PDB file of C-alpha atoms and ligand atoms in Angstrom:
ATOM      1  CA  UNK V 227      63.434  40.158-121.426  1.00 51.00           C
ATOM      2  CA  UNK V 228      60.073  40.621-119.777  1.00 55.00           C
ATOM      3  CA  UNK V 229      60.024  39.916-116.114  1.00 56.00           C
ATOM      4  CA  UNK V 230      58.003  36.889-115.227  1.00 59.00           C
ATOM      5  CA  UNK V 231      55.159  37.508-112.835  1.00 52.00           C
ATOM      6  CA  UNK V 232      55.904  35.818-109.569  1.00 53.00           C
ATOM      7  CA  UNK V 233      53.209  33.320-108.783  1.00 51.00           C
ATOM      8  CA  UNK V 234      52.811  33.279-105.035  1.00 51.00           C
ATOM      9  CA  UNK V 235      49.424  31.630-104.812  1.00 55.00           C
ATOM     10  CA  UNK V 236      48.260  34.219-102.319  1.00 64.00           C
ATOM     11  CA  UNK V 237      46.526  36.613-104.713  1.00 74.00           C
ATOM     12  CA  UNK V 238      43.308  35.533-106.367  1.00 83.00           C
ATOM     13  CA  UNK V 239      42.534  36.271-109.996  1.00 89.00           C
ATOM     14  CA  UNK V 240      38.823  35.506-110.012  1.00 91.00           C
ATOM     15  CA  UNK V 241      37.411  38.799-111.285  1.00 90.00           C
ATOM     16  CA  UNK V 242      36.919  40.431-107.892  1.00 92.00           C
ATOM     17  CA  UNK V 243      39.289  43.247-106.962  1.00 93.00           C
ATOM     18  CA  UNK V 244      41.401  42.807-103.854  1.00 93.00           C
ATOM     19  CA  UNK V 245      39.742  45.887-102.335  1.00 94.00           C
ATOM     20  CA  UNK V 246      36.306  44.343-102.849  1.00 96.00           C
ATOM     21  CA  UNK V 247      37.254  40.897-101.567  1.00 96.00           C
ATOM     22  CA  UNK V 248      38.744  42.601 -98.469  1.00 96.00           C
ATOM     23  CA  UNK V 249      35.404  44.353 -97.839  1.00 97.00           C
ATOM     24  CA  UNK V 250      33.605  41.019 -98.165  1.00 98.00           C
ATOM     25  CA  UNK V 251      36.101  39.353 -95.815  1.00 98.00           C
ATOM     26  CA  UNK V 252      35.734  42.153 -93.233  1.00 98.00           C
ATOM     27  CA  UNK V 253      31.935  41.779 -93.296  1.00 98.00           C
ATOM     28  CA  UNK V 254      32.254  37.987 -93.035  1.00 98.00           C
ATOM     29  CA  UNK V 255      34.624  38.360 -90.072  1.00 98.00           C
ATOM     30  CA  UNK V 256      31.912  40.396 -88.337  1.00 98.00           C
ATOM     31  CA  UNK V 257      29.388  37.662 -89.124  1.00 98.00           C
ATOM     32  CA  UNK V 258      31.873  35.114 -87.740  1.00 98.00           C
ATOM     33  CA  UNK V 259      32.087  37.099 -84.484  1.00 98.00           C
ATOM     34  CA  UNK V 260      28.282  37.286 -84.202  1.00 98.00           C
ATOM     35  CA  UNK V 261      27.980  33.557 -84.846  1.00 98.00           C
ATOM     36  CA  UNK V 262      30.541  32.806 -82.148  1.00 98.00           C
ATOM     37  CA  UNK V 263      28.741  34.920 -79.540  1.00 98.00           C
ATOM     38  CA  UNK V 264      25.419  33.277 -80.447  1.00 98.00           C
ATOM     39  CA  UNK V 265      27.054  29.828 -80.346  1.00 98.00           C
ATOM     40  CA  UNK V 266      28.449  30.508 -76.860  1.00 98.00           C
ATOM     41  CA  UNK V 267      25.078  31.786 -75.619  1.00 98.00           C
ATOM     42  CA  UNK V 268      23.246  28.760 -77.054  1.00 98.00           C
ATOM     43  CA  UNK V 269      25.726  26.439 -75.386  1.00 98.00           C
ATOM     44  CA  UNK V 270      25.278  28.264 -72.061  1.00 97.00           C
ATOM     45  CA  UNK V 271      21.490  27.960 -72.271  1.00 97.00           C
ATOM     46  CA  UNK V 272      21.852  24.248 -73.103  1.00 97.00           C
ATOM     47  CA  UNK V 273      23.885  23.785 -69.913  1.00 97.00           C
ATOM     48  CA  UNK V 274      21.729  25.871 -67.569  1.00 97.00           C
ATOM     49  CA  UNK V 275      18.161  25.331 -68.751  1.00 96.00           C
ATOM     50  CA  UNK V 276      15.790  24.329 -65.940  1.00 96.00           C
ATOM     51  CA  UNK V 277      12.069  23.663 -65.845  1.00 93.00           C
ATOM     52  CA  UNK V 278       9.406  21.159 -66.760  1.00 92.00           C
ATOM     53  CA  UNK V 279      10.602  20.861 -70.374  1.00 92.00           C
ATOM     54  CA  UNK V 280      14.262  20.503 -69.381  1.00 95.00           C
ATOM     55  CA  UNK V 281      14.924  17.304 -71.279  1.00 96.00           C
ATOM     56  CA  UNK V 282      13.405  18.382 -74.604  1.00 95.00           C
ATOM     57  CA  UNK V 283      14.959  21.863 -74.490  1.00 96.00           C
ATOM     58  CA  UNK V 284      18.366  20.549 -73.407  1.00 97.00           C
ATOM     59  CA  UNK V 285      18.438  18.256 -76.452  1.00 97.00           C
ATOM     60  CA  UNK V 286      16.976  20.898 -78.747  1.00 97.00           C
ATOM     61  CA  UNK V 287      19.672  23.432 -77.786  1.00 97.00           C
ATOM     62  CA  UNK V 288      22.296  20.730 -78.305  1.00 98.00           C
ATOM     63  CA  UNK V 289      21.116  20.475 -81.926  1.00 98.00           C
ATOM     64  CA  UNK V 290      21.137  24.243 -82.306  1.00 98.00           C
ATOM     65  CA  UNK V 291      24.685  24.820 -81.055  1.00 98.00           C
ATOM     66  CA  UNK V 292      25.931  22.020 -83.275  1.00 98.00           C
ATOM     67  CA  UNK V 293      24.276  23.715 -86.263  1.00 98.00           C
ATOM     68  CA  UNK V 294      25.945  27.004 -85.295  1.00 98.00           C
ATOM     69  CA  UNK V 295      29.318  25.287 -85.089  1.00 98.00           C
ATOM     70  CA  UNK V 296      28.892  24.072 -88.673  1.00 98.00           C
ATOM     71  CA  UNK V 297      27.908  27.625 -89.750  1.00 98.00           C
ATOM     72  CA  UNK V 298      30.952  29.112 -87.968  1.00 98.00           C
ATOM     73  CA  UNK V 299      33.273  26.766 -89.820  1.00 98.00           C
ATOM     74  CA  UNK V 300      31.597  27.532 -93.161  1.00 98.00           C
ATOM     75  CA  UNK V 301      31.850  31.309 -92.629  1.00 98.00           C
ATOM     76  CA  UNK V 302      35.550  31.101 -91.674  1.00 98.00           C
ATOM     77  CA  UNK V 303      36.287  28.918 -94.700  1.00 98.00           C
ATOM     78  CA  UNK V 304      34.398  31.322 -96.982  1.00 98.00           C
ATOM     79  CA  UNK V 305      36.747  34.087 -95.789  1.00 98.00           C
ATOM     80  CA  UNK V 306      39.690  31.916 -96.888  1.00 97.00           C
ATOM     81  CA  UNK V 307      37.993  31.217-100.225  1.00 97.00           C
ATOM     82  CA  UNK V 308      37.803  34.947-100.980  1.00 96.00           C
ATOM     83  CA  UNK V 309      41.530  35.203-100.258  1.00 96.00           C
ATOM     84  CA  UNK V 310      41.721  36.527 -96.705  1.00 96.00           C
ATOM     85  CA  UNK V 311      42.246  35.315 -93.165  1.00 97.00           C
ATOM     86  CA  UNK V 312      39.643  34.429 -90.563  1.00 98.00           C
ATOM     87  CA  UNK V 313      39.836  35.901 -87.077  1.00 98.00           C
ATOM     88  CA  UNK V 314      39.938  33.310 -84.309  1.00 98.00           C
ATOM     89  CA  UNK V 315      40.358  34.841 -80.876  1.00 98.00           C
ATOM     90  CA  UNK V 316      37.721  35.499 -78.242  1.00 97.00           C
ATOM     91  CA  UNK V 317      39.008  39.063 -77.939  1.00 98.00           C
ATOM     92  CA  UNK V 318      38.382  39.752 -81.622  1.00 98.00           C
ATOM     93  CA  UNK V 319      35.032  37.992 -81.614  1.00 98.00           C
ATOM     94  CA  UNK V 320      33.821  40.142 -78.710  1.00 98.00           C
ATOM     95  CA  UNK V 321      35.174  43.319 -80.286  1.00 98.00           C
ATOM     96  CA  UNK V 322      33.596  42.571 -83.683  1.00 98.00           C
ATOM     97  CA  UNK V 323      30.242  41.178 -82.595  1.00 98.00           C
ATOM     98  CA  UNK V 324      27.075  43.242 -82.630  1.00 97.00           C
ATOM     99  CA  UNK V 325      25.302  40.727 -80.370  1.00 97.00           C
ATOM    100  CA  UNK V 326      25.437  40.967 -76.594  1.00 95.00           C
ATOM    101  CA  UNK V 327      26.597  38.125 -74.401  1.00 95.00           C
ATOM    102  CA  UNK V 328      24.297  36.768 -71.678  1.00 93.00           C
ATOM    103  CA  UNK V 329      26.179  37.863 -68.562  1.00 90.00           C
ATOM    104  CA  UNK V 330      24.334  36.274 -65.632  1.00 90.00           C
ATOM    105  CA  UNK V 331      25.254  32.876 -64.232  1.00 94.00           C
ATOM    106  CA  UNK V 332      22.281  30.855 -63.026  1.00 95.00           C
ATOM    107  CA  UNK V 333      19.276  28.901 -64.180  1.00 95.00           C
ATOM    108  CA  UNK V 334      17.935  29.689 -67.628  1.00 93.00           C
ATOM    109  CA  UNK V 335      14.176  29.567 -68.014  1.00 90.00           C
ATOM    110  CA  UNK V 336      12.128  28.765 -71.089  1.00 88.00           C
ATOM    111  CA  UNK V 337      11.341  32.490 -71.414  1.00 85.00           C
ATOM    112  CA  UNK V 338      15.031  33.398 -71.658  1.00 89.00           C
ATOM    113  CA  UNK V 339      15.369  31.209 -74.734  1.00 90.00           C
ATOM    114  CA  UNK V 340      13.360  33.808 -76.665  1.00 91.00           C
ATOM    115  CA  UNK V 341      16.487  35.979 -76.456  1.00 94.00           C
ATOM    116  CA  UNK V 342      18.159  33.533 -78.844  1.00 97.00           C
ATOM    117  CA  UNK V 343      15.357  33.970 -81.388  1.00 96.00           C
ATOM    118  CA  UNK V 344      15.791  37.747 -81.367  1.00 96.00           C
ATOM    119  CA  UNK V 345      19.564  37.342 -81.840  1.00 98.00           C
ATOM    120  CA  UNK V 346      18.842  35.150 -84.868  1.00 98.00           C
ATOM    121  CA  UNK V 347      16.474  37.849 -86.166  1.00 98.00           C
ATOM    122  CA  UNK V 348      19.220  40.484 -85.817  1.00 98.00           C
ATOM    123  CA  UNK V 349      21.606  38.283 -87.801  1.00 98.00           C
ATOM    124  CA  UNK V 350      18.955  37.673 -90.462  1.00 98.00           C
ATOM    125  CA  UNK V 351      18.441  41.436 -90.897  1.00 98.00           C
ATOM    126  CA  UNK V 352      22.189  41.987 -91.187  1.00 98.00           C
ATOM    127  CA  UNK V 353      22.601  39.172 -93.715  1.00 98.00           C
ATOM    128  CA  UNK V 354      19.692  40.441 -95.814  1.00 98.00           C
ATOM    129  CA  UNK V 355      21.579  43.699 -96.383  1.00 98.00           C
ATOM    130  CA  UNK V 356      24.872  41.866 -96.979  1.00 98.00           C
ATOM    131  CA  UNK V 357      23.325  39.904 -99.869  1.00 98.00           C
ATOM    132  CA  UNK V 358      22.937  43.122-101.904  1.00 97.00           C
ATOM    133  CA  UNK V 359      26.283  44.562-100.764  1.00 98.00           C
ATOM    134  CA  UNK V 360      28.182  41.427-101.789  1.00 98.00           C
ATOM    135  CA  UNK V 361      26.459  41.101-105.140  1.00 97.00           C
ATOM    136  CA  UNK V 362      26.036  44.709-106.233  1.00 97.00           C
ATOM    137  CA  UNK V 363      28.743  46.699-104.444  1.00 97.00           C
ATOM    138  CA  UNK V 364      31.550  44.125-104.376  1.00 97.00           C
ATOM    139  CA  UNK V 365      30.795  41.969-107.478  1.00 96.00           C
ATOM    140  CA  UNK V 366      30.905  38.774-105.409  1.00 97.00           C
ATOM    141  CA  UNK V 367      27.885  36.688-106.400  1.00 97.00           C
ATOM    142  CA  UNK V 368      29.382  33.620-104.692  1.00 98.00           C
ATOM    143  CA  UNK V 369      29.470  35.304-101.276  1.00 98.00           C
ATOM    144  CA  UNK V 370      25.967  36.746-101.849  1.00 98.00           C
ATOM    145  CA  UNK V 371      24.691  33.223-102.531  1.00 98.00           C
ATOM    146  CA  UNK V 372      26.648  31.877 -99.553  1.00 98.00           C
ATOM    147  CA  UNK V 373      25.231  34.418 -97.096  1.00 98.00           C
ATOM    148  CA  UNK V 374      21.726  33.805 -98.492  1.00 98.00           C
ATOM    149  CA  UNK V 375      22.117  30.140 -97.554  1.00 98.00           C
ATOM    150  CA  UNK V 376      23.341  31.027 -94.041  1.00 98.00           C
ATOM    151  CA  UNK V 377      20.440  33.470 -93.609  1.00 98.00           C
ATOM    152  CA  UNK V 378      17.966  30.706 -94.495  1.00 98.00           C
ATOM    153  CA  UNK V 379      19.508  28.449 -91.855  1.00 98.00           C
ATOM    154  CA  UNK V 380      19.020  31.190 -89.251  1.00 98.00           C
ATOM    155  CA  UNK V 381      15.401  31.616 -90.386  1.00 98.00           C
ATOM    156  CA  UNK V 382      14.840  27.912 -89.711  1.00 98.00           C
ATOM    157  CA  UNK V 383      16.605  28.015 -86.340  1.00 98.00           C
ATOM    158  CA  UNK V 384      14.622  31.110 -85.246  1.00 98.00           C
ATOM    159  CA  UNK V 385      11.341  29.426 -86.215  1.00 97.00           C
ATOM    160  CA  UNK V 386      12.241  26.312 -84.225  1.00 96.00           C
ATOM    161  CA  UNK V 387      13.273  28.378 -81.183  1.00 96.00           C
ATOM    162  CA  UNK V 388       9.973  30.279 -81.230  1.00 95.00           C
ATOM    163  CA  UNK V 389       7.922  27.127 -81.729  1.00 93.00           C
ATOM    164  CA  UNK V 390       9.758  25.384 -78.867  1.00 90.00           C
ATOM    165  CA  UNK V 391       8.897  28.020 -76.269  1.00 85.00           C
ATOM    166  CA  UNK V 392       5.487  29.044 -77.621  1.00 83.00           C
ATOM    167  CA  UNK V 393       2.395  28.399 -75.515  1.00 74.00           C
ATOM    168  CA  UNK V 394       0.330  28.122 -78.668  1.00 67.00           C
ATOM    169  CA  UNK V 395      -2.121  30.754 -79.808  1.00 55.00           C
TER     170      UNK V 395
HETATM  171 FE1  FE2 H 631      25.790  18.807 -73.773  1.00 72.48          FE
END
């Protein structure tokens, strides 16, 4: 009598090999770490911004960190959808992130906010290369589409950051 395959519910059968979905999950866990560092930095700038445009920038950064929180949740849940586990400790986030924290404690000026825009740019560049990796190397069109959507959100956030601190040209 043929042995019945044990159905455990923990292995996906969606046409992507486990090795490939693991590579996708590892890359998404790095994105998750970057998002968390950027989220923390945005929150810090929201708290410590000072200057003539305090009120507008304080509220603007409030919107931005809330958007990042939604992105963080979506990235972690995407990792679960491809069959793996999301990291969730500060230690792992710091070890996996390619972005640098903002170390100093003190007032944050309008000029410092530009640092956030360049962090968004770095994430956009990373995501642009992940789109092809996910689709072509790992056969995961769903994750390629997902990361394209996240990249577009960062493009919008980076534009808004630049426009908020621009002196006009
Ligand atoms: Fe607040």
